[in-house]
């Protein structure tokens, strides 16, 4: 039997699978939480219920959810017990490879999000920003919210293929080298600096200022590059 991680899915199923996976891993859907109904998820993601069902089948095979007859699907993924990457290629991605791909993706991703993003999506981005601004000392939780912020920007592009690709980038960002780096260097003062940058980025996105938003996303990439250089 072919391993689930190696199966090839249609673009729409992969989009739903990647989106739900990242919502679970980022703790938007926390451990033991009941997932929304298939109808709700289909409406939220703009896909058919059969597509959601296929994605849920894969998540169950991967041990990330469990189904209870008559009750729905519940998250079983435990972020404290799981150190294995969801995508095998992410485990082989080093810091330099990650930064190169982020540099290619994120400025264009922000530009497309500004063009296509709906007012409701901007509101959702603001909610995530508020959670980020509430973080003062919890570096790992701040990083998870930062990933969610970027994921929401990706979803705002209205491009399922780009979302699927960027979900892989997020998976690579969760590798041990980055977690260790942040535990050492993401101090309260550095968190505060990132918060100011993300606040400015959000304001630029809300104002649909492509040039300003691109400048701030490049600044964020530069800050990450500085941290990586300190690890050398």
mmCIF file of C-alpha atoms in Angstrom:
data_model
loop_
_atom_site.group_PDB
_atom_site.id
_atom_site.type_symbol
_atom_site.label_atom_id
_atom_site.label_comp_id
_atom_site.label_asym_id
_atom_site.label_seq_id
_atom_site.Cartn_x
_atom_site.Cartn_y
_atom_site.Cartn_z
ATOM 1 C CA UNK A 1 0.000 0.000 0.000
ATOM 2 C CA UNK A 2 1.328 3.459 -0.873
ATOM 3 C CA UNK A 3 2.270 5.630 2.113
ATOM 4 C CA UNK A 4 -0.154 8.550 2.561
ATOM 5 C CA UNK A 5 2.644 11.113 2.502
ATOM 6 C CA UNK A 6 3.598 9.917 -0.958
ATOM 7 C CA UNK A 7 0.104 9.881 -2.460
ATOM 8 C CA UNK A 8 -0.758 12.464 -5.092
ATOM 9 C CA UNK A 9 -4.036 14.317 -4.660
ATOM 10 C CA UNK A 10 -5.967 16.685 -6.884
ATOM 11 C CA UNK A 11 -5.159 20.377 -6.465
ATOM 12 C CA UNK A 12 -8.412 21.145 -4.637
ATOM 13 C CA UNK A 13 -8.105 18.215 -2.214
ATOM 14 C CA UNK A 14 -4.464 19.141 -1.578
ATOM 15 C CA UNK A 15 -5.503 22.735 -0.871
ATOM 16 C CA UNK A 16 -8.085 21.617 1.700
ATOM 17 C CA UNK A 17 -5.675 19.082 3.197
ATOM 18 C CA UNK A 18 -2.882 21.652 3.542
ATOM 19 C CA UNK A 19 -5.229 24.290 4.964
ATOM 20 C CA UNK A 20 -6.712 21.977 7.594
ATOM 21 C CA UNK A 21 -3.303 20.552 8.447
ATOM 22 C CA UNK A 22 -1.879 23.982 9.117
ATOM 23 C CA UNK A 23 -4.910 25.061 11.121
ATOM 24 C CA UNK A 24 -4.439 21.989 13.308
ATOM 25 C CA UNK A 25 -0.657 22.321 13.647
ATOM 26 C CA UNK A 26 -0.921 26.058 14.389
ATOM 27 C CA UNK A 27 -3.518 25.207 17.078
ATOM 28 C CA UNK A 28 -6.288 27.197 15.430
ATOM 29 C CA UNK A 29 -8.052 23.879 15.940
ATOM 30 C CA UNK A 30 -6.609 22.691 19.248
ATOM 31 C CA UNK A 31 -6.147 19.148 20.528
ATOM 32 C CA UNK A 32 -9.475 17.405 21.280
ATOM 33 C CA UNK A 33 -11.448 20.234 19.639
ATOM 34 C CA UNK A 34 -14.351 19.261 17.406
ATOM 35 C CA UNK A 35 -13.829 20.371 13.812
ATOM 36 C CA UNK A 36 -16.553 22.357 12.042
ATOM 37 C CA UNK A 37 -19.028 20.268 10.058
ATOM 38 C CA UNK A 38 -18.135 19.237 6.523
ATOM 39 C CA UNK A 39 -20.805 21.636 5.288
ATOM 40 C CA UNK A 40 -19.252 24.547 7.214
ATOM 41 C CA UNK A 41 -15.718 23.736 6.051
ATOM 42 C CA UNK A 42 -16.886 23.358 2.450
ATOM 43 C CA UNK A 43 -18.508 26.793 2.589
ATOM 44 C CA UNK A 44 -15.493 28.345 4.325
ATOM 45 C CA UNK A 45 -13.014 26.953 1.771
ATOM 46 C CA UNK A 46 -15.246 27.252 -1.285
ATOM 47 C CA UNK A 47 -15.143 23.555 -2.188
ATOM 48 C CA UNK A 48 -17.524 20.598 -2.382
ATOM 49 C CA UNK A 49 -18.269 18.500 0.704
ATOM 50 C CA UNK A 50 -16.830 15.428 -1.032
ATOM 51 C CA UNK A 51 -13.512 17.282 -1.282
ATOM 52 C CA UNK A 52 -13.555 18.005 2.455
ATOM 53 C CA UNK A 53 -14.409 14.348 3.124
ATOM 54 C CA UNK A 54 -11.398 13.169 1.112
ATOM 55 C CA UNK A 55 -9.093 15.532 3.029
ATOM 56 C CA UNK A 56 -10.526 14.323 6.352
ATOM 57 C CA UNK A 57 -9.876 10.718 5.298
ATOM 58 C CA UNK A 58 -6.190 11.567 4.851
ATOM 59 C CA UNK A 59 -5.991 13.471 8.147
ATOM 60 C CA UNK A 60 -7.487 10.466 9.933
ATOM 61 C CA UNK A 61 -4.963 8.134 8.279
ATOM 62 C CA UNK A 62 -2.177 10.459 9.443
ATOM 63 C CA UNK A 63 -3.464 10.326 13.010
ATOM 64 C CA UNK A 64 -4.250 14.031 13.167
ATOM 65 C CA UNK A 65 -7.995 13.595 13.738
ATOM 66 C CA UNK A 66 -10.394 10.893 14.858
ATOM 67 C CA UNK A 67 -14.019 10.449 13.898
ATOM 68 C CA UNK A 68 -16.830 9.631 16.300
ATOM 69 C CA UNK A 69 -20.018 8.282 14.774
ATOM 70 C CA UNK A 70 -22.756 10.837 15.154
ATOM 71 C CA UNK A 71 -20.448 13.372 16.840
ATOM 72 C CA UNK A 72 -18.067 14.561 14.141
ATOM 73 C CA UNK A 73 -14.273 14.816 13.772
ATOM 74 C CA UNK A 74 -11.953 15.696 16.652
ATOM 75 C CA UNK A 75 -8.309 16.820 16.640
ATOM 76 C CA UNK A 76 -5.846 14.273 18.023
ATOM 77 C CA UNK A 77 -2.643 16.041 16.919
ATOM 78 C CA UNK A 78 -0.485 16.899 19.942
ATOM 79 C CA UNK A 79 2.042 19.685 19.189
ATOM 80 C CA UNK A 80 4.070 18.808 22.295
ATOM 81 C CA UNK A 81 4.458 15.172 21.294
ATOM 82 C CA UNK A 82 5.005 15.593 17.559
ATOM 83 C CA UNK A 83 8.407 16.486 16.116
ATOM 84 C CA UNK A 84 7.947 14.886 12.694
ATOM 85 C CA UNK A 85 7.379 17.150 9.728
ATOM 86 C CA UNK A 86 4.057 16.719 7.918
ATOM 87 C CA UNK A 87 5.780 16.983 4.524
ATOM 88 C CA UNK A 88 8.927 14.863 4.079
ATOM 89 C CA UNK A 89 10.654 17.442 1.855
ATOM 90 C CA UNK A 90 10.355 20.013 4.660
ATOM 91 C CA UNK A 91 12.547 17.838 6.864
ATOM 92 C CA UNK A 92 15.283 18.096 4.225
ATOM 93 C CA UNK A 93 15.031 21.889 3.929
ATOM 94 C CA UNK A 94 17.910 23.832 5.461
ATOM 95 C CA UNK A 95 17.886 27.462 6.654
ATOM 96 C CA UNK A 96 19.364 28.895 3.445
ATOM 97 C CA UNK A 97 16.927 26.999 1.202
ATOM 98 C CA UNK A 98 14.039 28.220 3.335
ATOM 99 C CA UNK A 99 15.122 31.861 3.159
ATOM 100 C CA UNK A 100 15.601 31.726 -0.611
ATOM 101 C CA UNK A 101 12.082 30.372 -1.141
ATOM 102 C CA UNK A 102 10.545 32.828 1.329
ATOM 103 C CA UNK A 103 12.267 35.666 -0.505
ATOM 104 C CA UNK A 104 10.680 34.502 -3.749
ATOM 105 C CA UNK A 105 7.212 33.890 -2.335
ATOM 106 C CA UNK A 106 6.378 36.418 0.324
ATOM 107 C CA UNK A 107 6.713 39.790 -1.472
ATOM 108 C CA UNK A 108 4.603 38.537 -4.407
ATOM 109 C CA UNK A 109 2.202 36.825 -2.015
ATOM 110 C CA UNK A 110 1.558 40.120 -0.216
ATOM 111 C CA UNK A 111 1.027 41.922 -3.524
ATOM 112 C CA UNK A 112 -1.578 39.393 -4.669
ATOM 113 C CA UNK A 113 -3.272 39.379 -1.257
ATOM 114 C CA UNK A 114 -3.709 43.149 -1.385
ATOM 115 C CA UNK A 115 -5.298 42.856 -4.828
ATOM 116 C CA UNK A 116 -7.667 39.986 -3.977
ATOM 117 C CA UNK A 117 -8.187 40.112 -0.219
ATOM 118 C CA UNK A 118 -11.769 40.607 1.014
ATOM 119 C CA UNK A 119 -12.733 42.881 3.957
ATOM 120 C CA UNK A 120 -13.610 39.761 6.002
ATOM 121 C CA UNK A 121 -10.137 38.327 5.412
ATOM 122 C CA UNK A 122 -8.517 41.612 6.470
ATOM 123 C CA UNK A 123 -10.615 41.500 9.644
ATOM 124 C CA UNK A 124 -9.391 37.942 10.322
ATOM 125 C CA UNK A 125 -5.805 39.065 9.796
ATOM 126 C CA UNK A 126 -6.401 41.802 12.373
ATOM 127 C CA UNK A 127 -7.617 39.238 14.909
ATOM 128 C CA UNK A 128 -4.397 37.245 14.501
ATOM 129 C CA UNK A 129 -2.347 40.439 14.824
ATOM 130 C CA UNK A 130 -4.113 41.238 18.112
ATOM 131 C CA UNK A 131 -3.123 37.814 19.442
ATOM 132 C CA UNK A 132 0.467 38.435 18.336
ATOM 133 C CA UNK A 133 0.515 41.786 20.111
ATOM 134 C CA UNK A 134 -0.632 40.097 23.333
ATOM 135 C CA UNK A 135 2.505 37.908 23.353
ATOM 136 C CA UNK A 136 5.390 39.244 25.450
ATOM 137 C CA UNK A 137 7.616 36.343 26.448
ATOM 138 C CA UNK A 138 6.268 33.173 24.806
ATOM 139 C CA UNK A 139 8.542 32.933 21.767
ATOM 140 C CA UNK A 140 7.164 29.648 20.439
ATOM 141 C CA UNK A 141 3.556 30.815 20.590
ATOM 142 C CA UNK A 142 4.527 34.083 18.922
ATOM 143 C CA UNK A 143 6.145 32.121 16.091
ATOM 144 C CA UNK A 144 2.998 30.000 15.667
ATOM 145 C CA UNK A 145 0.866 33.153 15.421
ATOM 146 C CA UNK A 146 3.385 34.646 12.987
ATOM 147 C CA UNK A 147 3.001 31.556 10.791
ATOM 148 C CA UNK A 148 -0.783 31.873 10.984
ATOM 149 C CA UNK A 149 -0.515 35.547 9.962
ATOM 150 C CA UNK A 150 1.465 34.564 6.859
ATOM 151 C CA UNK A 151 -0.901 31.673 6.099
ATOM 152 C CA UNK A 152 -3.834 34.068 6.141
ATOM 153 C CA UNK A 153 -1.993 36.362 3.735
ATOM 154 C CA UNK A 154 -1.460 33.367 1.434
ATOM 155 C CA UNK A 155 -5.162 32.502 1.575
ATOM 156 C CA UNK A 156 -5.936 36.111 0.663
ATOM 157 C CA UNK A 157 -4.281 35.627 -2.737
ATOM 158 C CA UNK A 158 -7.291 33.560 -3.847
ATOM 159 C CA UNK A 159 -4.854 31.093 -5.439
ATOM 160 C CA UNK A 160 -5.190 27.504 -4.105
ATOM 161 C CA UNK A 161 -1.911 26.397 -5.671
ATOM 162 C CA UNK A 162 0.006 29.242 -4.050
ATOM 163 C CA UNK A 163 -1.637 28.418 -0.710
ATOM 164 C CA UNK A 164 -0.600 24.774 -1.028
ATOM 165 C CA UNK A 165 2.978 25.778 -1.855
ATOM 166 C CA UNK A 166 3.176 28.241 1.016
ATOM 167 C CA UNK A 167 1.795 25.668 3.463
ATOM 168 C CA UNK A 168 4.901 23.654 2.612
ATOM 169 C CA UNK A 169 7.024 26.713 3.423
ATOM 170 C CA UNK A 170 5.284 26.949 6.813
ATOM 171 C CA UNK A 171 5.994 23.275 7.411
ATOM 172 C CA UNK A 172 9.678 23.883 6.651
ATOM 173 C CA UNK A 173 9.681 26.863 9.019
ATOM 174 C CA UNK A 174 8.730 24.503 11.846
ATOM 175 C CA UNK A 175 11.950 22.524 11.606
ATOM 176 C CA UNK A 176 14.081 22.139 14.707
ATOM 177 C CA UNK A 177 16.781 24.597 13.613
ATOM 178 C CA UNK A 178 14.247 27.426 13.544
ATOM 179 C CA UNK A 179 12.561 26.508 16.841
ATOM 180 C CA UNK A 180 15.923 26.377 18.580
ATOM 181 C CA UNK A 181 16.961 29.656 16.992
ATOM 182 C CA UNK A 182 13.902 31.451 18.276
ATOM 183 C CA UNK A 183 14.196 30.032 21.787
ATOM 184 C CA UNK A 184 17.672 31.561 21.957
ATOM 185 C CA UNK A 185 17.139 34.879 20.204
ATOM 186 C CA UNK A 186 13.469 35.882 20.327
ATOM 187 C CA UNK A 187 13.696 37.977 23.495
ATOM 188 C CA UNK A 188 10.835 40.180 24.767
ATOM 189 C CA UNK A 189 12.450 43.246 23.177
ATOM 190 C CA UNK A 190 12.830 41.450 19.834
ATOM 191 C CA UNK A 191 9.215 40.246 20.032
ATOM 192 C CA UNK A 192 8.164 43.881 20.567
ATOM 193 C CA UNK A 193 10.149 44.918 17.480
ATOM 194 C CA UNK A 194 8.476 42.217 15.394
ATOM 195 C CA UNK A 195 5.081 43.315 16.709
ATOM 196 C CA UNK A 196 5.715 46.858 15.491
ATOM 197 C CA UNK A 197 6.736 45.557 12.070
ATOM 198 C CA UNK A 198 3.680 43.334 11.745
ATOM 199 C CA UNK A 199 1.413 46.163 12.860
ATOM 200 C CA UNK A 200 2.862 48.352 10.106
ATOM 201 C CA UNK A 201 2.515 45.497 7.601
ATOM 202 C CA UNK A 202 -1.129 45.001 8.556
ATOM 203 C CA UNK A 203 -1.848 48.729 8.174
ATOM 204 C CA UNK A 204 -0.268 48.705 4.713
ATOM 205 C CA UNK A 205 -2.334 45.671 3.680
ATOM 206 C CA UNK A 206 -5.538 47.240 5.059
ATOM 207 C CA UNK A 207 -4.737 50.430 3.126
ATOM 208 C CA UNK A 208 -3.956 48.321 0.036
ATOM 209 C CA UNK A 209 -0.527 49.941 -0.208
ATOM 210 C CA UNK A 210 1.463 47.367 -2.180
ATOM 211 C CA UNK A 211 4.772 49.242 -2.093
ATOM 212 C CA UNK A 212 4.693 49.799 1.667
ATOM 213 C CA UNK A 213 3.573 46.233 2.424
ATOM 214 C CA UNK A 214 6.333 44.782 0.240
ATOM 215 C CA UNK A 215 8.906 46.910 2.076
ATOM 216 C CA UNK A 216 7.758 45.603 5.454
ATOM 217 C CA UNK A 217 7.705 41.959 4.356
ATOM 218 C CA UNK A 218 11.282 42.358 3.086
ATOM 219 C CA UNK A 219 12.260 43.877 6.438
ATOM 220 C CA UNK A 220 10.840 40.832 8.229
ATOM 221 C CA UNK A 221 12.844 38.526 5.960
ATOM 222 C CA UNK A 222 15.962 40.553 6.697
ATOM 223 C CA UNK A 223 15.423 40.199 10.457
ATOM 224 C CA UNK A 224 15.122 36.425 10.107
ATOM 225 C CA UNK A 225 18.285 36.403 7.993
ATOM 226 C CA UNK A 226 20.140 38.262 10.765
ATOM 227 C CA UNK A 227 19.062 35.621 13.298
ATOM 228 C CA UNK A 228 20.239 32.834 11.001
ATOM 229 C CA UNK A 229 23.620 34.529 10.602
ATOM 230 C CA UNK A 230 23.974 34.659 14.382
ATOM 231 C CA UNK A 231 23.576 30.862 14.393
ATOM 232 C CA UNK A 232 26.609 30.378 12.115
#
